[in-house]
Every structure is written in structure tokens, then in C-alpha cells.
Amino acid sequence: MGGARFRSPSTGRSIRAVLFDTFGTVVDWRTGIASAVAGYAERRQLELDAAAFADRWRDRYQPSMEPIRSGAREFVTLDTLHRENLDAALLESGIDPADHDAGELDDLSRVWHELTPWPDSVPGLTAIRSDYIIGPLSNGNTSLLLDMAKNAGIP
């Protein structure tokens, strides 16, 4: 960036911070989730298309947020929604989560904390950080985003 400063078109003020989407933009959620699901399925001897399951699990995200947005449900963290959505995705796949160890499913759900960044994410964010404050703009809870950043070396 070389110290180049940008001005906001709406306010004319210098931009001091750059916020960024995280899931899919900075980290490759699909590959990470599919890999973890494949490992779980192999250990449990389950017939499961891991990539399709990853999509099914993620597809439940927006619908699970709607009751919170509308006020029909009290706030819960994205970790809670990921865990609930895992159970729902398992059921949709013909797998009863009650037949599985809850601790193992909790561990599988925590894979969202360990996602791998895209190859250009860390260098790109590092370059932006040399001139600006950077931070995630995400529905992910703070502990999830911090764990992901630490595990993946995201600045």
C-alpha cells in the first residue's frame, strides 16, 4: 500500500480501518469442513459424501439465524448454531445424532475454529495491515474468530 490513504466518498474522511468477511473470503470453509466430515465418517464407518454434507451443514446457517434476527429466539453464538445445524444435517442425511457420542460431535462442530485460509489471505491481510487497522466483520463469535486466526496465522 505504501502509505497511500483512501478517502471515504461519503464523508471525505481518511479510511483508517478495513473490515473483511471471513467465511469463504479469508478461509476456505468448504474444504476444511468436508475434510473433517470425511475423517469423522471414516472413523465411524459412515457412508457419507463429505462435500455434499459440508454444503448441507452450511446451508442451514441462514435459516438458523432468522429466528434470532426476528426476535423469535434469544441470541446464541454461532458455535451453538453450528452444533445444532450439525445435528440437523446428520438427520437430513439419515444419521441419528443420538447414536453418536455427543463429545465427538462437539469436537466435529469445533472444526469451524480451525479453518485454513486461502493462499493469498494472510499475505494480503498482512499488506493491508501495514497501513490500516484490520478486523473481521462476521457473525462468528469472538472466540471462534480468534481461534481461527491463531490456528491459521491470520493477522
XYZ file of N, CA and C in Angstrom:
465
model
N 0.816 -1.180 0.000
C 0.000 0.000 0.000
C 0.866 1.252 0.000
N 2.031 1.139 0.587
C 2.973 2.240 0.539
C 2.475 3.524 1.172
N 1.622 3.414 2.168
C 1.157 4.594 2.871
C 0.054 5.345 2.145
N -0.380 4.852 0.999
C -1.463 5.529 0.277
C -2.715 5.494 1.141
N -3.351 6.631 1.294
C -4.565 6.714 2.093
C -5.747 6.945 1.165
N -6.810 6.305 1.484
C -8.032 6.473 0.722
C -9.001 7.323 1.519
N -9.835 8.045 0.806
C -10.857 8.862 1.451
C -12.222 8.250 1.161
N -13.056 8.282 2.154
C -14.421 7.798 2.002
C -15.180 8.731 1.066
N -15.800 8.197 0.031
C -16.575 9.053 -0.872
C -17.749 9.730 -0.160
N -18.293 9.080 0.873
C -19.474 9.649 1.524
C -19.138 10.707 2.565
N -17.987 10.575 3.237
C -17.658 11.522 4.308
C -16.461 12.395 3.993
N -15.634 11.972 3.047
C -14.410 12.704 2.741
C -13.301 12.462 3.738
N -13.565 11.650 4.749
C -12.550 11.357 5.764
C -11.613 10.244 5.296
N -10.411 10.253 5.824
C -9.456 9.181 5.530
C -9.952 7.877 6.129
N -9.799 6.820 5.364
C -10.156 5.495 5.857
C -9.041 5.013 6.767
N -9.409 4.576 7.961
C -8.419 4.123 8.936
C -8.483 2.624 9.181
N -9.619 2.011 8.884
C -9.792 0.593 9.170
C -10.433 -0.106 7.980
N -10.047 -1.354 7.793
C -10.610 -2.196 6.745
C -11.153 -3.440 7.426
N -12.450 -3.664 7.281
C -13.095 -4.846 7.838
C -13.383 -5.812 6.700
N -13.375 -7.095 6.995
C -13.492 -8.081 5.927
C -14.348 -9.254 6.354
N -15.063 -9.809 5.382
C -15.796 -11.051 5.571
C -14.780 -12.157 5.836
N -15.197 -13.191 6.510
C -14.259 -14.234 6.894
C -14.531 -15.567 6.188
N -15.706 -16.149 6.415
C -16.007 -17.485 5.915
C -16.210 -17.458 4.407
N -15.290 -18.100 3.701
C -15.340 -18.134 2.243
C -14.471 -17.071 1.604
N -14.246 -15.968 2.302
C -13.437 -14.885 1.765
C -11.994 -15.004 2.230
N -11.796 -15.156 3.529
C -10.450 -15.311 4.093
C -10.101 -16.789 4.256
N -11.067 -17.583 4.678
C -10.816 -19.017 4.884
C -11.675 -19.847 3.945
N -11.156 -20.999 3.597
C -11.831 -21.967 2.733
C -12.641 -22.898 3.629
N -13.831 -22.467 3.986
C -14.639 -23.257 4.908
C -15.030 -24.607 4.308
N -15.359 -24.631 3.017
C -15.892 -25.862 2.424
C -14.882 -27.010 2.470
N -13.653 -26.753 2.055
C -12.637 -27.815 2.058
C -12.350 -28.273 3.486
N -12.238 -27.320 4.407
C -11.949 -27.675 5.798
C -13.049 -28.491 6.435
N -14.288 -28.081 6.222
C -15.416 -28.812 6.801
C -15.546 -30.184 6.147
N -15.435 -30.247 4.831
C -15.552 -31.533 4.133
C -14.463 -32.505 4.588
N -13.259 -32.004 4.786
C -12.163 -32.864 5.243
C -12.441 -33.420 6.641
N -12.905 -32.574 7.533
C -13.212 -33.025 8.897
C -14.374 -34.019 8.890
N -15.370 -33.754 8.084
C -16.517 -34.658 7.989
C -16.075 -35.996 7.405
N -15.215 -35.971 6.390
C -14.718 -37.213 5.795
C -13.964 -38.037 6.822
N -13.136 -37.380 7.633
C -12.410 -38.087 8.677
C -13.345 -38.704 9.712
N -14.340 -37.951 10.107
C -15.320 -38.458 11.068
C -16.076 -39.651 10.475
N -16.527 -39.501 9.234
C -17.273 -40.579 8.577
C -16.429 -41.841 8.453
N -15.159 -41.659 8.128
C -14.272 -42.827 8.002
C -14.094 -43.525 9.353
N -13.855 -42.739 10.406
C -13.678 -43.322 11.742
C -14.934 -44.043 12.211
N -16.084 -43.512 11.840
C -17.366 -44.080 12.271
C -17.945 -45.061 11.247
N -17.220 -45.290 10.164
C -17.647 -46.188 9.083
C -19.036 -45.800 8.548
N -19.171 -44.508 8.246
C -20.418 -43.975 7.696
C -20.267 -43.771 6.197
N -21.297 -44.098 5.452
C -21.349 -43.793 4.024
C -21.867 -42.363 3.911
N -20.987 -41.448 3.512
C -21.360 -40.046 3.502
C -20.538 -39.294 2.458
N -21.186 -38.520 1.624
C -20.496 -37.631 0.692
C -20.117 -36.392 1.494
N -18.855 -36.286 1.859
C -18.401 -35.244 2.782
C -18.596 -33.842 2.214
N -18.350 -33.648 0.930
C -18.520 -32.319 0.334
C -19.991 -31.914 0.321
N -20.861 -32.837 -0.032
C -22.299 -32.545 -0.023
C -22.772 -32.282 1.407
N -22.232 -33.034 2.354
C -22.608 -32.818 3.748
C -22.144 -31.442 4.220
N -20.933 -31.044 3.840
C -20.438 -29.717 4.219
C -21.383 -28.636 3.695
N -21.823 -28.785 2.466
C -22.768 -27.822 1.896
C -24.090 -27.842 2.658
N -24.572 -29.030 2.971
C -25.838 -29.165 3.706
C -25.730 -28.484 5.074
N -24.604 -28.705 5.753
C -24.389 -28.113 7.066
C -24.375 -26.584 6.951
N -23.636 -26.066 5.997
C -23.540 -24.613 5.816
C -24.868 -24.021 5.324
N -25.623 -24.755 4.523
C -26.904 -24.262 4.016
C -27.908 -23.993 5.139
N -27.707 -24.583 6.278
C -28.608 -24.375 7.412
C -28.288 -23.072 8.157
N -27.173 -22.433 7.816
C -26.729 -21.234 8.539
C -27.752 -20.099 8.489
N -28.103 -19.627 7.296
C -29.043 -18.505 7.188
C -30.394 -18.825 7.823
N -30.996 -19.975 7.526
C -32.275 -20.277 8.181
C -32.171 -20.329 9.715
N -31.048 -20.775 10.236
C -30.905 -20.842 11.698
C -30.720 -19.458 12.316
N -30.261 -18.495 11.524
C -30.107 -17.119 12.004
C -31.437 -16.367 12.033
N -32.363 -16.733 11.180
C -33.604 -15.964 11.037
C -34.397 -15.827 12.340
N -34.583 -16.884 13.129
C -35.320 -16.692 14.388
C -34.632 -15.707 15.348
N -33.323 -15.631 15.276
C -32.594 -14.675 16.124
C -32.804 -13.262 15.583
N -32.661 -13.100 14.275
C -32.864 -11.788 13.657
C -34.276 -11.244 13.926
N -35.258 -12.137 13.884
C -36.650 -11.707 14.034
C -37.051 -11.525 15.496
N -36.204 -11.967 16.413
C -36.535 -11.864 17.834
C -37.315 -13.045 18.368
N -37.581 -14.035 17.526
C -38.308 -15.223 17.972
C -37.443 -16.114 18.858
N -36.128 -15.930 18.789
C -35.197 -16.705 19.599
C -34.183 -15.757 20.213
N -33.825 -16.033 21.438
C -32.774 -15.260 22.087
C -31.452 -15.479 21.348
N -30.536 -14.535 21.502
C -29.222 -14.643 20.893
C -28.499 -15.898 21.390
N -27.868 -16.594 20.476
C -26.917 -17.664 20.781
C -25.728 -17.455 19.861
N -24.593 -17.994 20.250
C -23.396 -17.827 19.434
C -23.468 -18.689 18.177
N -22.626 -18.340 17.222
C -22.534 -19.143 16.014
C -22.063 -20.558 16.352
N -21.265 -20.704 17.394
C -20.862 -22.053 17.826
C -22.091 -22.901 18.158
N -23.044 -22.324 18.856
C -24.266 -23.044 19.204
C -25.040 -23.414 17.947
N -25.169 -22.465 17.030
C -25.880 -22.746 15.774
C -25.160 -23.814 14.956
N -23.835 -23.742 14.886
C -23.089 -24.770 14.141
C -23.371 -26.155 14.720
N -23.396 -26.246 16.048
C -23.622 -27.555 16.674
C -25.042 -28.052 16.412
N -26.024 -27.167 16.550
C -27.404 -27.551 16.264
C -27.571 -27.916 14.793
N -26.941 -27.144 13.930
C -27.039 -27.404 12.496
C -26.350 -28.700 12.099
N -25.307 -29.071 12.821
C -24.659 -30.370 12.581
C -25.650 -31.495 12.831
N -26.344 -31.433 13.964
C -27.339 -32.470 14.257
C -28.413 -32.520 13.173
N -28.885 -31.354 12.744
C -29.933 -31.307 11.718
C -29.427 -31.870 10.390
N -28.187 -31.533 10.029
C -27.613 -32.048 8.778
C -27.433 -33.566 8.849
N -27.056 -34.054 10.016
C -26.945 -35.508 10.183
C -28.308 -36.165 9.979
N -29.322 -35.610 10.620
C -30.673 -36.165 10.462
C -31.113 -36.141 9.009
N -30.826 -35.037 8.309
C -31.180 -34.932 6.888
C -30.454 -35.980 6.057
N -29.317 -36.435 6.554
C -28.525 -37.449 5.852
C -28.890 -38.863 6.284
N -29.922 -38.986 7.110
C -30.355 -40.303 7.573
C -29.513 -40.847 8.706
N -28.812 -39.975 9.407
C -27.951 -40.381 10.515
C -28.501 -39.757 11.793
N -28.801 -40.588 12.769
C -29.341 -40.081 14.033
C -28.190 -39.648 14.937
N -28.096 -38.342 15.244
C -27.004 -37.888 16.111
C -27.043 -38.516 17.505
N -28.211 -38.978 17.923
C -28.323 -39.631 19.236
C -27.547 -40.947 19.273
N -27.245 -41.500 18.107
C -26.470 -42.738 18.023
C -24.965 -42.477 18.070
N -24.568 -41.216 18.212
C -23.156 -40.835 18.196
C -22.787 -40.167 19.511
N -21.535 -40.277 19.871
C -21.041 -39.654 21.090
C -21.147 -38.131 20.966
N -21.846 -37.502 21.908
C -22.054 -36.046 21.855
C -20.721 -35.294 21.893
N -19.746 -35.798 22.640
C -18.433 -35.150 22.701
C -17.727 -35.175 21.358
N -17.854 -36.302 20.649
C -17.250 -36.383 19.316
C -17.929 -35.416 18.348
N -19.235 -35.278 18.461
C -19.944 -34.335 17.605
C -19.585 -32.897 17.980
N -19.400 -32.643 19.273
C -18.933 -31.309 19.703
C -17.580 -31.005 19.073
N -16.683 -32.001 19.102
C -15.350 -31.821 18.505
C -15.461 -31.564 17.003
N -16.317 -32.305 16.330
C -16.506 -32.103 14.891
C -17.036 -30.692 14.631
N -17.950 -30.239 15.445
C -18.516 -28.905 15.258
C -17.471 -27.810 15.461
N -16.501 -28.058 16.305
C -15.448 -27.068 16.559
C -14.459 -26.931 15.408
N -14.600 -27.749 14.373
C -13.708 -27.621 13.218
C -13.840 -26.238 12.587
N -14.953 -25.564 12.803
C -15.126 -24.195 12.295
C -14.086 -23.253 12.893
N -13.489 -23.634 14.007
C -12.440 -22.824 14.650
C -11.071 -23.059 14.011
N -10.953 -24.034 13.118
C -9.650 -24.464 12.608
C -9.552 -24.406 11.087
N -10.293 -23.529 10.470
C -10.315 -23.483 9.012
C -9.032 -22.890 8.447
N -8.686 -23.326 7.259
C -7.462 -22.916 6.590
C -7.725 -21.703 5.698
N -6.830 -20.714 5.749
C -7.025 -19.552 4.880
C -6.697 -19.885 3.424
N -7.276 -19.110 2.527
C -6.886 -19.191 1.124
C -5.412 -18.787 1.025
N -4.684 -19.247 0.015
C -3.243 -18.967 -0.064
C -2.877 -17.479 -0.060
N -3.734 -16.630 -0.590
C -3.397 -15.207 -0.638
C -3.938 -14.398 0.538
N -4.705 -15.027 1.425
C -5.351 -14.290 2.520
C -4.364 -13.686 3.505
N -3.465 -14.497 4.037
C -2.533 -13.988 5.047
C -1.613 -12.919 4.463
N -0.973 -13.161 3.285
C -0.146 -12.091 2.725
C -0.958 -10.827 2.411
N -2.168 -10.994 1.910
C -2.991 -9.838 1.576
C -3.387 -9.042 2.803
N -3.835 -9.740 3.843
C -4.213 -9.040 5.076
C -3.005 -8.411 5.753
N -1.874 -9.086 5.682
C -0.646 -8.525 6.249
C -0.280 -7.225 5.533
N -0.412 -7.204 4.218
C -0.110 -5.982 3.462
C -1.082 -4.861 3.820
N -2.346 -5.190 3.911
C -3.342 -4.165 4.267
C -3.076 -3.647 5.673
N -2.701 -4.545 6.571
C -2.450 -4.172 7.968
C -1.277 -3.211 8.112
N -0.393 -3.164 7.126
C 0.745 -2.246 7.232
C 0.292 -0.789 7.185
N -0.894 -0.518 6.632
C -1.389 0.857 6.535
C -2.719 1.104 7.245
N -3.408 0.036 7.610
C -4.747 0.187 8.167
C -4.944 -0.751 9.354
N -5.897 -0.409 10.176
C -6.397 -1.336 11.179
C -7.237 -2.351 10.409
N -7.091 -3.629 10.712
C -7.910 -4.635 10.034
C -8.691 -5.424 11.070
N -9.803 -5.973 10.639
C -10.601 -6.806 11.530
C -11.692 -7.525 10.778
N -12.139 -8.651 11.322
C -13.210 -9.398 10.667
C -14.558 -8.721 10.890
N -15.408 -8.816 9.912
C -16.796 -8.386 10.017
C -17.598 -9.653 9.755
N -18.038 -10.290 10.836
C -18.563 -11.643 10.723
C -19.609 -11.892 11.793
N -20.473 -12.862 11.540
C -21.393 -13.329 12.568
C -20.714 -14.324 13.505
N -19.483 -14.675 13.197
C -18.743 -15.595 14.061
C -18.489 -14.957 15.413
N -18.650 -15.744 16.473
C -18.370 -15.226 17.811
C -16.876 -14.987 17.968
N -16.532 -14.132 18.908
C -15.144 -13.695 19.078
C -14.200 -14.867 19.278
N -14.566 -15.830 20.125
C -13.659 -16.960 20.369
C -13.442 -17.775 19.100
N -14.475 -17.949 18.286
C -14.332 -18.679 17.028
C -13.357 -17.948 16.114
N -13.533 -16.644 15.963
C -12.676 -15.873 15.059
C -11.237 -15.805 15.572
N -11.070 -15.653 16.882
C -9.706 -15.628 17.444
C -9.022 -16.978 17.293
N -9.746 -18.061 17.586
C -9.163 -19.398 17.418
C -8.753 -19.637 15.976
N -9.632 -19.256 15.058
C -9.324 -19.443 13.636
C -8.083 -18.642 13.251
N -8.027 -17.404 13.699
C -6.869 -16.555 13.367
C -5.581 -17.154 13.929
N -5.610 -17.594 15.173
C -4.421 -18.188 15.792
C -4.012 -19.467 15.071
N -4.962 -20.347 14.808
C -4.652 -21.624 14.169
C -4.125 -21.457 12.752
N -4.610 -20.429 12.044
C -4.267 -20.263 10.639
C -3.207 -19.192 10.384
N -2.777 -18.498 11.437
C -1.783 -17.446 11.258
C -2.354 -16.207 10.569
N -3.647 -15.981 10.747
C -4.297 -14.811 10.130
C -4.012 -13.603 11.009
N -3.506 -12.525 10.425
C -3.190 -11.349 11.259
C -4.457 -10.663 11.799
